[in-house]
Amino acid sequence: MPRLGVNIDHVATLRQARGGNLPDPVYAAFLAEQAGAQSIVAHLREDRRHIQDQDIKLLRKKIGTKLNLEMSIAPEILKIACSIRPYQATLVPERRNELTTEGGLNVAANLKIIAAAIKKLKESDIRVSLFIDPDKNQVDAAQGAGAKIIEFHTGRYALAKNSRQKEKFFNQLKHAVDYAQAQGLVVNAGHGLDYANVRRIAQIKGIEELNIGYSIICKALYVGLFAAVKEMRELVR
């Protein structure tokens, strides 16, 4: 069964709305771990719209599981990652005007610069994952860039407007997982997954970890973070 990584970005989003100290993403990470999260995911964006540098430093010191730092390949962010040395860095595309990550990295079109970023992170003993669309060309490019881990973007499946679209995107994902696994890559997945759609994705053989954030934080407003993470963990099981 897949592991569950919990993204705590939107705990920081709420904190930044008032510019204070609460709610605390580090304490949220602690609660998520207590409820069964097997890694903590945080995205240090270039515009610092939610997670801040100090959050990453504290998470690296305080959490008991693994810190998965989502990040762009901007030189400033690469420097911070190599200094803090999270367990894993997941390279994602980043645009300033987007509300959330809208798709996977185009590794094929940016092979050299992504390969250089992977090399730099590996030299600091950081595992590297690439967040890509479920596409064979991108899988091949990720492998060519030196990645051993990939995370498939599940947003198209999650946002499908009807059952026909949902089936189409599910099959694309499943075939991409089979293909990547046959190439010897570690396969994770995430984006847009929630309590209604996660079960089917969790049943795809070969996915080792699901990374989920927004839906968990939303549910936590009603039932509390511990209960929200615990319920998601049970669904993933």
mmCIF file of N, CA, C and O in Angstrom, residues 150-187:
data_model
loop_
_atom_site.group_PDB
_atom_site.id
_atom_site.type_symbol
_atom_site.label_atom_id
_atom_site.label_comp_id
_atom_site.label_asym_id
_atom_site.label_seq_id
_atom_site.Cartn_x
_atom_site.Cartn_y
_atom_site.Cartn_z
ATOM 1 N N ILE A 150 10.140 9.744 -9.396
ATOM 2 C CA ILE A 150 9.237 10.688 -10.048
ATOM 3 C C ILE A 150 7.929 10.731 -9.271
ATOM 4 O O ILE A 150 7.593 9.800 -8.550
ATOM 5 N N GLU A 151 7.212 11.846 -9.415
ATOM 6 C CA GLU A 151 5.881 11.970 -8.839
ATOM 7 C C GLU A 151 4.936 12.400 -9.950
ATOM 8 O O GLU A 151 5.122 13.455 -10.563
ATOM 9 N N PHE A 152 3.949 11.572 -10.222
ATOM 10 C CA PHE A 152 3.007 11.893 -11.286
ATOM 11 C C PHE A 152 1.948 12.876 -10.807
ATOM 12 O O PHE A 152 1.371 12.725 -9.740
ATOM 13 N N HIS A 153 1.690 13.867 -11.658
ATOM 14 C CA HIS A 153 0.661 14.868 -11.412
ATOM 15 C C HIS A 153 -0.708 14.234 -11.660
ATOM 16 O O HIS A 153 -0.997 13.766 -12.761
ATOM 17 N N THR A 154 -1.550 14.187 -10.641
ATOM 18 C CA THR A 154 -2.864 13.547 -10.745
ATOM 19 C C THR A 154 -3.994 14.559 -10.933
ATOM 20 O O THR A 154 -5.165 14.217 -10.812
ATOM 21 N N GLY A 155 -3.640 15.808 -11.217
ATOM 22 C CA GLY A 155 -4.632 16.866 -11.299
ATOM 23 C C GLY A 155 -5.679 16.658 -12.371
ATOM 24 O O GLY A 155 -6.855 16.979 -12.174
ATOM 25 N N ARG A 156 -5.294 16.139 -13.521
ATOM 26 C CA ARG A 156 -6.273 15.932 -14.587
ATOM 27 C C ARG A 156 -7.332 14.916 -14.179
ATOM 28 O O ARG A 156 -8.517 15.097 -14.457
ATOM 29 N N TYR A 157 -6.897 13.860 -13.530
ATOM 30 C CA TYR A 157 -7.850 12.864 -13.031
ATOM 31 C C TYR A 157 -8.745 13.490 -11.969
ATOM 32 O O TYR A 157 -9.970 13.341 -11.997
ATOM 33 N N ALA A 158 -8.150 14.200 -11.042
ATOM 34 C CA ALA A 158 -8.910 14.768 -9.923
ATOM 35 C C ALA A 158 -9.931 15.800 -10.386
ATOM 36 O O ALA A 158 -11.006 15.927 -9.786
ATOM 37 N N LEU A 159 -9.614 16.541 -11.445
ATOM 38 C CA LEU A 159 -10.486 17.619 -11.908
ATOM 39 C C LEU A 159 -11.334 17.239 -13.115
ATOM 40 O O LEU A 159 -11.967 18.104 -13.728
ATOM 41 N N ALA A 160 -11.360 15.969 -13.475
ATOM 42 C CA ALA A 160 -12.140 15.514 -14.631
ATOM 43 C C ALA A 160 -13.608 15.910 -14.470
ATOM 44 O O ALA A 160 -14.182 15.804 -13.391
ATOM 45 N N LYS A 161 -14.210 16.382 -15.559
ATOM 46 C CA LYS A 161 -15.562 16.926 -15.507
ATOM 47 C C LYS A 161 -16.657 15.863 -15.615
ATOM 48 O O LYS A 161 -17.810 16.115 -15.288
ATOM 49 N N ASN A 162 -16.299 14.677 -16.099
ATOM 50 C CA ASN A 162 -17.292 13.615 -16.230
ATOM 51 C C ASN A 162 -16.602 12.264 -16.139
ATOM 52 O O ASN A 162 -15.362 12.176 -16.088
ATOM 53 N N SER A 163 -17.387 11.213 -16.098
ATOM 54 C CA SER A 163 -16.842 9.868 -15.904
ATOM 55 C C SER A 163 -15.975 9.427 -17.076
ATOM 56 O O SER A 163 -14.997 8.691 -16.894
ATOM 57 N N ARG A 164 -16.300 9.882 -18.274
ATOM 58 C CA ARG A 164 -15.495 9.512 -19.442
ATOM 59 C C ARG A 164 -14.091 10.103 -19.343
ATOM 60 O O ARG A 164 -13.096 9.412 -19.588
ATOM 61 N N GLN A 165 -14.030 11.376 -18.991
ATOM 62 C CA GLN A 165 -12.731 12.008 -18.798
ATOM 63 C C GLN A 165 -11.957 11.350 -17.661
ATOM 64 O O GLN A 165 -10.753 11.108 -17.766
ATOM 65 N N LYS A 166 -12.659 11.078 -16.584
ATOM 66 C CA LYS A 166 -12.011 10.475 -15.417
ATOM 67 C C LYS A 166 -11.387 9.132 -15.778
ATOM 68 O O LYS A 166 -10.255 8.818 -15.378
ATOM 69 N N GLU A 167 -12.110 8.334 -16.552
ATOM 70 C CA GLU A 167 -11.599 7.021 -16.962
ATOM 71 C C GLU A 167 -10.386 7.180 -17.873
ATOM 72 O O GLU A 167 -9.392 6.439 -17.751
ATOM 73 N N LYS A 168 -10.454 8.145 -18.771
ATOM 74 C CA LYS A 168 -9.336 8.404 -19.682
ATOM 75 C C LYS A 168 -8.076 8.782 -18.905
ATOM 76 O O LYS A 168 -6.989 8.218 -19.140
ATOM 77 N N PHE A 169 -8.205 9.719 -17.985
ATOM 78 C CA PHE A 169 -7.033 10.178 -17.241
ATOM 79 C C PHE A 169 -6.531 9.120 -16.255
ATOM 80 O O PHE A 169 -5.331 9.038 -15.993
ATOM 81 N N PHE A 170 -7.444 8.320 -15.720
ATOM 82 C CA PHE A 170 -7.027 7.230 -14.844
ATOM 83 C C PHE A 170 -6.169 6.230 -15.619
ATOM 84 O O PHE A 170 -5.117 5.790 -15.133
ATOM 85 N N ASN A 171 -6.617 5.864 -16.815
ATOM 86 C CA ASN A 171 -5.867 4.902 -17.621
ATOM 87 C C ASN A 171 -4.518 5.461 -18.044
ATOM 88 O O ASN A 171 -3.521 4.722 -18.077
ATOM 89 N N GLN A 172 -4.461 6.755 -18.363
ATOM 90 C CA GLN A 172 -3.173 7.380 -18.676
ATOM 91 C C GLN A 172 -2.208 7.247 -17.503
ATOM 92 O O GLN A 172 -1.031 6.916 -17.677
ATOM 93 N N LEU A 173 -2.725 7.517 -16.317
ATOM 94 C CA LEU A 173 -1.901 7.429 -15.121
ATOM 95 C C LEU A 173 -1.427 6.003 -14.877
ATOM 96 O O LEU A 173 -0.248 5.767 -14.612
ATOM 97 N N LYS A 174 -2.337 5.066 -14.988
ATOM 98 C CA LYS A 174 -1.992 3.665 -14.730
ATOM 99 C C LYS A 174 -0.930 3.169 -15.711
ATOM 100 O O LYS A 174 0.040 2.513 -15.320
ATOM 101 N N HIS A 175 -1.092 3.480 -16.985
ATOM 102 C CA HIS A 175 -0.111 3.052 -17.985
ATOM 103 C C HIS A 175 1.240 3.716 -17.742
ATOM 104 O O HIS A 175 2.291 3.081 -17.916
ATOM 105 N N ALA A 176 1.213 4.982 -17.335
ATOM 106 C CA ALA A 176 2.468 5.688 -17.057
ATOM 107 C C ALA A 176 3.181 5.089 -15.851
ATOM 108 O O ALA A 176 4.413 4.979 -15.837
ATOM 109 N N VAL A 177 2.418 4.694 -14.827
ATOM 110 C CA VAL A 177 3.011 4.044 -13.659
ATOM 111 C C VAL A 177 3.667 2.732 -14.075
ATOM 112 O O VAL A 177 4.808 2.441 -13.685
ATOM 113 N N ASP A 178 2.971 1.937 -14.868
ATOM 114 C CA ASP A 178 3.533 0.658 -15.337
ATOM 115 C C ASP A 178 4.822 0.890 -16.118
ATOM 116 O O ASP A 178 5.815 0.171 -15.932
ATOM 117 N N TYR A 179 4.804 1.887 -16.988
ATOM 118 C CA TYR A 179 5.974 2.181 -17.828
ATOM 119 C C TYR A 179 7.160 2.641 -16.975
ATOM 120 O O TYR A 179 8.284 2.152 -17.138
ATOM 121 N N ALA A 180 6.902 3.564 -16.056
ATOM 122 C CA ALA A 180 7.982 4.085 -15.216
ATOM 123 C C ALA A 180 8.568 3.003 -14.310
ATOM 124 O O ALA A 180 9.788 2.938 -14.117
ATOM 125 N N GLN A 181 7.686 2.181 -13.777
ATOM 126 C CA GLN A 181 8.163 1.111 -12.902
ATOM 127 C C GLN A 181 9.024 0.121 -13.680
ATOM 128 O O GLN A 181 10.030 -0.370 -13.167
ATOM 129 N N ALA A 182 8.658 -0.134 -14.932
ATOM 130 C CA ALA A 182 9.446 -1.031 -15.770
ATOM 131 C C ALA A 182 10.827 -0.464 -16.072
ATOM 132 O O ALA A 182 11.770 -1.215 -16.340
ATOM 133 N N GLN A 183 10.945 0.875 -15.999
ATOM 134 C CA GLN A 183 12.252 1.521 -16.206
ATOM 135 C C GLN A 183 13.086 1.560 -14.927
ATOM 136 O O GLN A 183 14.192 2.090 -14.922
ATOM 137 N N GLY A 184 12.521 1.039 -13.839
ATOM 138 C CA GLY A 184 13.252 0.995 -12.582
ATOM 139 C C GLY A 184 13.119 2.235 -11.724
ATOM 140 O O GLY A 184 13.883 2.416 -10.765
ATOM 141 N N LEU A 185 12.153 3.101 -12.033
ATOM 142 C CA LEU A 185 11.968 4.325 -11.268
ATOM 143 C C LEU A 185 11.042 4.103 -10.077
ATOM 144 O O LEU A 185 10.118 3.290 -10.138
ATOM 145 N N VAL A 186 11.287 4.834 -8.996
ATOM 146 C CA VAL A 186 10.354 4.894 -7.874
ATOM 147 C C VAL A 186 9.239 5.856 -8.268
ATOM 148 O O VAL A 186 9.507 6.966 -8.720
ATOM 149 N N VAL A 187 7.988 5.426 -8.096
ATOM 150 C CA VAL A 187 6.850 6.209 -8.578
ATOM 151 C C VAL A 187 5.971 6.667 -7.415
ATOM 152 O O VAL A 187 5.465 5.848 -6.643
#
